[in-house]
PDB file of C-alpha atoms in Angstrom:
ATOM      1  CA  MET A   1     120.140 114.053  30.161  1.00  0.00           C
ATOM      2  CA  ASN A   2     123.114 113.313  27.953  1.00  0.00           C
ATOM      3  CA  LYS A   3     126.148 112.256  29.988  1.00  0.00           C
ATOM      4  CA  TYR A   4     128.569 113.228  27.223  1.00  0.00           C
ATOM      5  CA  TYR A   5     129.690 116.611  25.939  1.00  0.00           C
ATOM      6  CA  TYR A   6     130.714 116.973  22.293  1.00  0.00           C
ATOM      7  CA  CYS A   7     133.316 119.722  22.023  1.00  0.00           C
ATOM      8  CA  TYR A   8     133.837 121.263  18.572  1.00  0.00           C
ATOM      9  CA  SER A   9     135.884 124.218  19.841  1.00  0.00           C
ATOM     10  CA  PRO A  10     139.683 123.892  19.726  1.00  0.00           C
ATOM     11  CA  PHE A  11     139.861 126.800  22.211  1.00  0.00           C
ATOM     12  CA  LEU A  12     137.644 125.016  24.741  1.00  0.00           C
ATOM     13  CA  HIS A  13     139.489 121.750  24.163  1.00  0.00           C
ATOM     14  CA  GLU A  14     142.847 123.426  24.913  1.00  0.00           C
ATOM     15  CA  PHE A  15     141.394 125.041  28.054  1.00  0.00           C
ATOM     16  CA  LEU A  16     140.034 121.716  29.303  1.00  0.00           C
ATOM     17  CA  LYS A  17     143.366 120.042  28.574  1.00  0.00           C
ATOM     18  CA  ALA A  18     145.170 122.733  30.587  1.00  0.00           C
ATOM     19  CA  GLU A  19     142.732 122.105  33.451  1.00  0.00           C
ATOM     20  CA  GLY A  20     143.627 118.409  33.423  1.00  0.00           C
ATOM     21  CA  ILE A  21     140.307 117.278  31.974  1.00  0.00           C
ATOM     22  CA  ARG A  22     140.780 114.361  29.602  1.00  0.00           C
ATOM     23  CA  TYR A  23     138.510 113.518  26.713  1.00  0.00           C
ATOM     24  CA  ILE A  24     137.139 110.018  26.233  1.00  0.00           C
ATOM     25  CA  THR A  25     137.442 109.785  22.465  1.00  0.00           C
ATOM     26  CA  THR A  26     137.283 111.764  19.262  1.00  0.00           C
ATOM     27  CA  THR A  27     134.621 111.463  16.598  1.00  0.00           C
ATOM     28  CA  LYS A  28     133.188 113.245  13.574  1.00  0.00           C
ATOM     29  CA  SER A  29     129.781 114.807  13.159  1.00  0.00           C
ATOM     30  CA  ILE A  30     127.590 112.848  10.767  1.00  0.00           C
ATOM     31  CA  LYS A  31     125.988 116.079   9.530  1.00  0.00           C
ATOM     32  CA  THR A  32     129.059 118.287   9.084  1.00  0.00           C
ATOM     33  CA  GLY A  33     132.009 115.898   9.027  1.00  0.00           C
ATOM     34  CA  TRP A  34     133.798 118.105  11.560  1.00  0.00           C
ATOM     35  CA  GLY A  35     135.873 116.396  14.213  1.00  0.00           C
ATOM     36  CA  CYS A  36     135.179 116.814  17.903  1.00  0.00           C
ATOM     37  CA  TRP A  37     136.335 115.656  21.308  1.00  0.00           C
ATOM     38  CA  VAL A  38     133.946 113.754  23.550  1.00  0.00           C
ATOM     39  CA  TYR A  39     134.056 114.425  27.289  1.00  0.00           C
ATOM     40  CA  GLU A  40     132.140 112.723  30.060  1.00  0.00           C
ATOM     41  CA  LYS A  41     130.090 115.192  32.069  1.00  0.00           C
ATOM     42  CA  ASN A  42     130.896 115.124  35.791  1.00  0.00           C
ATOM     43  CA  ASP A  43     131.438 117.655  38.583  1.00  0.00           C
ATOM     44  CA  GLU A  44     135.050 118.348  37.588  1.00  0.00           C
ATOM     45  CA  PHE A  45     134.123 118.851  33.939  1.00  0.00           C
ATOM     46  CA  ASN A  46     131.134 121.065  34.791  1.00  0.00           C
ATOM     47  CA  SER A  47     133.276 123.268  37.048  1.00  0.00           C
ATOM     48  CA  ALA A  48     135.888 123.683  34.314  1.00  0.00           C
ATOM     49  CA  LEU A  49     133.193 124.515  31.756  1.00  0.00           C
ATOM     50  CA  ASP A  50     131.722 127.136  34.104  1.00  0.00           C
ATOM     51  CA  GLU A  51     135.188 128.665  34.551  1.00  0.00           C
ATOM     52  CA  TYR A  52     135.700 128.752  30.777  1.00  0.00           C
ATOM     53  CA  ASP A  53     132.364 130.519  30.319  1.00  0.00           C
ATOM     54  CA  LEU A  54     133.250 133.095  32.992  1.00  0.00           C
ATOM     55  CA  ARG A  55     136.620 133.825  31.376  1.00  0.00           C
ATOM     56  CA  LYS A  56     135.045 134.016  27.933  1.00  0.00           C
ATOM     57  CA  GLU A  57     132.454 136.484  29.200  1.00  0.00           C
ATOM     58  CA  ALA A  58     135.156 138.576  30.924  1.00  0.00           C
ATOM     59  CA  ARG A  59     137.148 138.775  27.673  1.00  0.00           C
ATOM     60  CA  ASN A  60     134.061 140.030  25.826  1.00  0.00           C
ATOM     61  CA  LEU A  61     133.575 142.764  28.430  1.00  0.00           C
ATOM     62  CA  ASP A  62     137.158 144.006  27.974  1.00  0.00           C
ATOM     63  CA  ILE A  63     136.475 145.252  24.461  1.00  0.00           C
TER      64      ILE A  63
END
């Protein structure tokens, strides 16, 4: 299991930042050249990611 999460979404990055989750570093994809933020997976990160997914799903249901 990979212990790092590569975040290419500025929306997710801003959410994680607001939740107090800090990224480890930034990098670029070798394939696409797009930049991303690298987060270490842990309980706090996983909980925040679950919350983001729930909110994202709720927004899609409000259409």
